[in-house]
Amino acid sequence: MSDTPTTEQLTAWVTRFAELVREHRDELTALDSAIGDADHGSNMDRGMTAVVAAVTEAPPADPAALLKKTGATLVSKVGGASGPLYGTLFLRMAGAVEEGFAPALRAGFEGVLARGKAEPGDKTMVDALGPACDVLDAGGSLAEAAQAAADGRDATVPLVARKGRASYLGERSAGHADPGATSTAYLLQAAAETLS
Amino acid sequence: MSDTPTTEQLTAWVTRFAELVREHRDELTALDSAIGDADHGSNMDRGMTAVVAAVTEAPPADPAALLKKTGATLVSKVGGASGPLYGTLFLRMAGAVEEGFAPALRAGFEGVLARGKAEPGDKTMVDALGPACDVLDAGGSLAEAAQAAADGRDATVPLVARKGRASYLGERSAGHADPGATSTAYLLQAAAETLS
Amino acid sequence: MKKLINDPADVVADALRGMAAAHPRLRVDHENRVVFRGDAPVQGKVGLVSGGGAGHEPMHGGFVGPGMLDAACAGEVFTSPVPYQMVAATQGVDGGAGVLHIVKNYTGDVMNFEMAAELVAAESGTEVVTVVVDDDVAVQDSLYTAGRRGVGTTVLLEKIVGAAAAEGRPLAAVADLARRIDDSGRSMGMALTSCTVPAAGKPTFDLPEGEMEIGIGIHGEPGRRRVPIAPAREVAAMLVEPILADHAFTDGVICFVNGLGGTPLIELYVVYAEVAAILEESGIGIARSLVGPYMTSLEMAGCSVTLLQADDELLRLWDAPVDTPGLRWGA
Amino acid sequence: MKKLINDPADVVADALRGMAAAHPRLRVDHENRVVFRGDAPVQGKVGLVSGGGAGHEPMHGGFVGPGMLDAACAGEVFTSPVPYQMVAATQGVDGGAGVLHIVKNYTGDVMNFEMAAELVAAESGTEVVTVVVDDDVAVQDSLYTAGRRGVGTTVLLEKIVGAAAAEGRPLAAVADLARRIDDSGRSMGMALTSCTVPAAGKPTFDLPEGEMEIGIGIHGEPGRRRVPIAPAREVAAMLVEPILADHAFTDGVICFVNGLGGTPLIELYVVYAEVAAILEESGIGIARSLVGPYMTSLEMAGCSVTLLQADDELLRLWDAPVDTPGLRWGA
Ligand SMILES: Nc1ncnc2c1ncn2[C@@H]1O[C@H](COP(=O)(O)OP(=O)(O)O)[C@@H](O)[C@H]1O
Ligand SMILES: Nc1ncnc2c1ncn2[C@@H]1O[C@H](COP(=O)(O)OP(=O)(O)O)[C@@H](O)[C@H]1O
Ligand SMILES: [Mg+2]
Ligand SMILES: [Mg+2]
Ligand SMILES: [Mg+2]
Ligand SMILES: [Mg+2]
């Protein structure tokens, strides 16, 4: 998908993402219990609930405004590691969304890399987001990108974490999917469902 | 038994009592867990272990000295409610032991009543000690006195406590034997085994 | 049993070694298990002695120091100390102005302190006055029990009376003040979990997942009733209402929310917020507050609320400098 | 889950209401969840701001007051606060001499404070310097992790740096001192039990009856290893030895035995006694000590040991007056 998504489409996207997060809140927290501090589900749910409230109350006028509002709300409501990372993702997307969804997601991804300094294979959300960007940049569909994100999430299972709280587990972090990679897979699933 | 017991007999008595307390330490603590604060077994065991050590190290010269040493050791090692009460029992016995075991036990019992101000039926050690004294005063044997103490202990089961920590349970204290009455029954059992 | 201890039989001795190492300004008599302020006896000052079973730290040893207690005797866990400890403490703090024994109302504590006072009277010229603290409103039928237990008011009393003694007041006046504080203080506690006496090795009682015990004592003596666990708002009401029903509090109280050992401060603040809201609705202004684990029951989870009716004098004494491991300000 | 709370979603807001009610000399900005000292900003003084996830009380809100922090931001339980809170705190304490951000080394805290500093730089002329505390020796391979976590040294640092700021030292000097303290402090913790994040409703991890976790983090991040529970003597060795192996401590340390929330003071003193004995054997004299639950992990049972190499200057600053709900002396 290289068309510029509409404000309505993007609103549907973040709304669907919020639903998926709510639905999988306990799963995300359970994953974070296994290798972190048991708050990723409540963090993302708190943030996305606030995003939906914000964009419903005062619907943004254009795609960039929608993404900016989403990013700013996440930054100001989530905290932890995921707040600045997801927040930066959406804020950077806002600056590039006129070029289309794929370039916007790539810009967001670069923001995440710059903010968090994680590398692929560190067992973070980067491992789901990166493959999805690659698929889109190569002209793949959103469904294919969502699949790549899901595969990237699954690929984090055997990895040993090197960034974020999970890194303190060392070898013991292997054997569990990364919570942030899992929520990112839902982000791409929501995109496939709403932006195609 | 109205003869004056010998120092050796009394030493055997407190030694046997110490053994019984050690053997039933967990039972006494469990009873105190049910209606008190879970320390009667360790309190009595600590005290009687110290008594045996004291009378072994420096064997007292006469019955009064043995009983005095026992009482003083209990007062200084046990604490809680049972320390002053058992301590007073033996200290008062020392003053009357020349008249015989029965009068001595009666004097000790009166000391317990004066110190603790409990009445029969309050669900305390008084309910085992009183009936034993009555049997001895009426010319009964030590075996009969031990049986009376055991019956007195059993009779505390349905009672509602009105003295000591168990009194805070009110109605809920009914249904369990009183820990102090139970240790007193062992005291009389030891007497029957060693002083007859 | 999961505890940071060595041999269960050594818990009290080991903890006293820790106190001695951590607080060089205290003097710990390890043989008698008495914690003294380093400069005891203070000549001309009434000596304040308290004590009780261990397991309630920082009470009482942590309240020894200028402006509070002169000495504290530690018994075994949940077991009153023995008379010779109290005799040693009394003799060690006698600066010529007499000694006050502050005794929490439990049969064992009362009897052991009584025997100690008898021994002191027989052996020396030290004047001893005893004040018994009995502030636990959970005990309703004091006629049929050993009387109300001594709980949270003890901490406030030791602080305020300590300040009065530091001012040089005579024994009779210090004892009167202590009785007045006992008369004006009321407490009520609750537990979410039991605790394990180290020597017993198992929890004293069983409190199932969905239940709590309202009106519990600090040794796990059972309370008024068991009820399903409830929000902090309702728990606060269950503790404050019996206190207000028992004594006519007016504006200007000291409000003390105490943690029982296993409950962290974040929860105590949640409870404090609710207690303060109830008092505000009742028109009872809070003059001073204390929030924290000051009178614990080993690792029991739960809290107690204590209200003490204050006046200008009590507040001045409350604000006076105190320098102990457990309570410290102005020094 | 047995906790004294209302709705799990309201825990932090409720606890802040309690803090505001209990400590009238603090000013709590409930909207931004910032605890300020009542007289902030103090003109001419470097402002000290810290913050982090809730669940560690009294840290950090309980360390706000004269001689320590000027403001503390509270995040959700175990979740870093967000940048706008830190911006509000920074602006509120800026007395013209700049502001120091004291940040514990966790990815979330570091990133959020970083964004806040960027926002402050973009919006105002306030000079901000950030110091990251990373003292947890349990994290060995910092190259392959997010680096050492910030734990117990944070408490000592906030006290000492607070005293330096109160003396009127300039921002650069205060920041240098903070870095020096971080360099000279080491910590190691252990847990007997897990804790339950209120919003999660279940224990974060499972620690069976006979086991303990050595080297755990304050959010329950797993440690170096799980071992059978052991006497306090051995636990103390397991905590102190890695600290001594990591840094060459010499005579005159500040020794801090911290409780994780569910462990009562009696056990902390037992541990302190063992830590002191090990240090004595190693020829490392203890100059000052701190024993208590100052940096908790909700109701987790366990403790941590922190050693900070002191010198005359640090001790003088440690002894200087401090007047906060959590640490108070000389005031
Ligand atoms: N440096 C980083 N770069 C990218 N992602 C990261 C980084 N650190 C952590 N994450 C992601 O954040 C997730 C955890 O988020 P969350 O639990 O909400 O915050 P916290 O770790 O502060 O509790 C991890 O699963 C991981 O995917
Ligand atoms: N006032 C009293 N008079 C007689 N016996 C008492 C009195 N109070 C308590 N007791 C006895 O003491 C026993 C408890 O002793 P113990 O558990 O060792 O001390 P504590 O109650 O101080 O923990 C009770 O079971 C009861 O038999
Ligand atoms: Mg997390
Ligand atoms: Mg008992
Ligand atoms: Mg007892
Ligand atoms: Mg977190």
PDB file of C-alpha atoms in Angstrom, chain A residues 25-26 29 32-39 42-43 46 74-85 88 91 115-117 161-165 167-170 172, chain D residues 76-84 105-109 111-112 114-115 118 139 144-149 197 199-200 203-205 213 219-226:
ATOM      1  CA  ARG A  25      -4.321  -6.991  27.506  1.00  0.00           C
ATOM      2  CA  ASP A  26      -3.896  -9.950  29.843  1.00  0.00           C
ATOM      3  CA  THR A  29       0.845  -8.550  30.672  1.00  0.00           C
ATOM      4  CA  ASP A  32       5.709  -9.161  30.363  1.00  0.00           C
ATOM      5  CA  SER A  33       5.382 -11.080  33.638  1.00  0.00           C
ATOM      6  CA  ALA A  34       7.485 -13.836  32.166  1.00  0.00           C
ATOM      7  CA  ILE A  35      10.364 -11.621  31.084  1.00  0.00           C
ATOM      8  CA  GLY A  36       9.673  -8.138  32.417  1.00  0.00           C
ATOM      9  CA  ASP A  37       7.586  -6.373  35.016  1.00  0.00           C
ATOM     10  CA  ALA A  38       3.997  -7.296  34.228  1.00  0.00           C
ATOM     11  CA  ASP A  39       2.757  -3.957  32.926  1.00  0.00           C
ATOM     12  CA  SER A  42      -2.023  -2.191  31.151  1.00  0.00           C
ATOM     13  CA  ASN A  43       0.428   0.336  29.721  1.00  0.00           C
ATOM     14  CA  ARG A  46      -4.231   2.841  29.160  1.00  0.00           C
ATOM     15  CA  LEU A  74       0.827   7.789  23.952  1.00  0.00           C
ATOM     16  CA  VAL A  75       3.849   9.777  25.095  1.00  0.00           C
ATOM     17  CA  SER A  76       1.795  11.487  27.744  1.00  0.00           C
ATOM     18  CA  LYS A  77      -0.250   8.520  28.964  1.00  0.00           C
ATOM     19  CA  VAL A  78       1.855   5.376  28.754  1.00  0.00           C
ATOM     20  CA  GLY A  79       5.238   5.917  30.340  1.00  0.00           C
ATOM     21  CA  GLY A  80       7.646   3.022  30.695  1.00  0.00           C
ATOM     22  CA  ALA A  81       9.620   1.977  27.647  1.00  0.00           C
ATOM     23  CA  SER A  82       6.628   1.533  25.383  1.00  0.00           C
ATOM     24  CA  GLY A  83       5.314   5.076  25.830  1.00  0.00           C
ATOM     25  CA  PRO A  84       8.265   6.926  24.291  1.00  0.00           C
ATOM     26  CA  LEU A  85       8.725   4.181  21.672  1.00  0.00           C
ATOM     27  CA  THR A  88       7.818   8.346  18.725  1.00  0.00           C
ATOM     28  CA  LEU A  91       4.896  11.217  15.888  1.00  0.00           C
ATOM     29  CA  ARG A 115      15.001   6.538  20.576  1.00  0.00           C
ATOM     30  CA  GLY A 116      15.623   3.023  21.859  1.00  0.00           C
ATOM     31  CA  LYS A 117      18.942   2.179  20.219  1.00  0.00           C
ATOM     32  CA  ALA A 161      16.987 -10.162  25.179  1.00  0.00           C
ATOM     33  CA  ARG A 162      19.590  -7.430  25.082  1.00  0.00           C
ATOM     34  CA  LYS A 163      17.471  -4.314  25.537  1.00  0.00           C
ATOM     35  CA  GLY A 164      14.774  -3.311  28.000  1.00  0.00           C
ATOM     36  CA  ARG A 165      13.961  -5.049  31.221  1.00  0.00           C
ATOM     37  CA  SER A 167      17.686  -8.117  29.092  1.00  0.00           C
ATOM     38  CA  TYR A 168      18.262  -8.711  32.806  1.00  0.00           C
ATOM     39  CA  LEU A 169      17.088 -12.273  32.400  1.00  0.00           C
ATOM     40  CA  GLY A 170      19.947 -13.159  30.110  1.00  0.00           C
ATOM     41  CA  ARG A 172      16.360 -17.058  30.837  1.00  0.00           C
TER      42      ARG A 172
ATOM     43  CA  GLU D  76       1.949   4.020  37.318  1.00  0.00           C
ATOM     44  CA  VAL D  77       3.078   1.032  39.372  1.00  0.00           C
ATOM     45  CA  PHE D  78       6.493  -0.084  38.043  1.00  0.00           C
ATOM     46  CA  THR D  79       6.056   2.159  34.987  1.00  0.00           C
ATOM     47  CA  SER D  80       8.177   5.222  34.359  1.00  0.00           C
ATOM     48  CA  PRO D  81       6.330   8.525  34.552  1.00  0.00           C
ATOM     49  CA  VAL D  82       5.799  10.420  31.307  1.00  0.00           C
ATOM     50  CA  PRO D  83       7.719  13.434  29.995  1.00  0.00           C
ATOM     51  CA  TYR D  84       5.061  16.066  30.705  1.00  0.00           C
ATOM     52  CA  ASN D 105      18.788   3.327  34.911  1.00  0.00           C
ATOM     53  CA  TYR D 106      15.781   1.643  33.309  1.00  0.00           C
ATOM     54  CA  THR D 107      15.019   2.025  29.616  1.00  0.00           C
ATOM     55  CA  GLY D 108      11.658   3.639  30.293  1.00  0.00           C
ATOM     56  CA  ASP D 109      12.907   6.102  32.873  1.00  0.00           C
ATOM     57  CA  MET D 111      13.830   7.647  27.601  1.00  0.00           C
ATOM     58  CA  ASN D 112      11.047   9.572  29.302  1.00  0.00           C
ATOM     59  CA  GLU D 114      15.375  12.306  27.945  1.00  0.00           C
ATOM     60  CA  MET D 115      12.240  13.455  26.125  1.00  0.00           C
ATOM     61  CA  GLU D 118      14.420  17.842  25.171  1.00  0.00           C
ATOM     62  CA  VAL D 139      23.710  -7.140  36.381  1.00  0.00           C
ATOM     63  CA  TYR D 144      24.558  -7.181  26.593  1.00  0.00           C
ATOM     64  CA  THR D 145      21.871  -5.575  28.697  1.00  0.00           C
ATOM     65  CA  ALA D 146      20.324  -2.172  29.151  1.00  0.00           C
ATOM     66  CA  GLY D 147      23.095  -1.694  31.717  1.00  0.00           C
ATOM     67  CA  ARG D 148      23.066  -1.910  35.465  1.00  0.00           C
ATOM     68  CA  ARG D 149      19.821  -1.020  37.125  1.00  0.00           C
ATOM     69  CA  VAL D 197       1.206  -5.504  40.315  1.00  0.00           C
ATOM     70  CA  ALA D 199      -3.397  -3.990  37.518  1.00  0.00           C
ATOM     71  CA  ALA D 200      -2.047  -7.463  36.747  1.00  0.00           C
ATOM     72  CA  PRO D 203       2.139 -12.427  41.245  1.00  0.00           C
ATOM     73  CA  THR D 204       4.701 -11.341  38.640  1.00  0.00           C
ATOM     74  CA  PHE D 205       6.613 -14.576  39.055  1.00  0.00           C
ATOM     75  CA  GLU D 213      16.060 -15.365  44.094  1.00  0.00           C
ATOM     76  CA  HIS D 219      10.388  -4.745  39.757  1.00  0.00           C
ATOM     77  CA  GLY D 220      10.870  -8.438  40.121  1.00  0.00           C
ATOM     78  CA  GLU D 221      13.280  -8.582  37.189  1.00  0.00           C
ATOM     79  CA  PRO D 222      14.944 -11.950  37.735  1.00  0.00           C
ATOM     80  CA  GLY D 223      18.323 -12.145  39.336  1.00  0.00           C
ATOM     81  CA  ARG D 224      21.517 -14.108  39.022  1.00  0.00           C
ATOM     82  CA  ARG D 225      20.188 -17.371  40.316  1.00  0.00           C
ATOM     83  CA  ARG D 226      17.576 -19.233  42.270  1.00  0.00           C
TER      84      ARG D 226
END
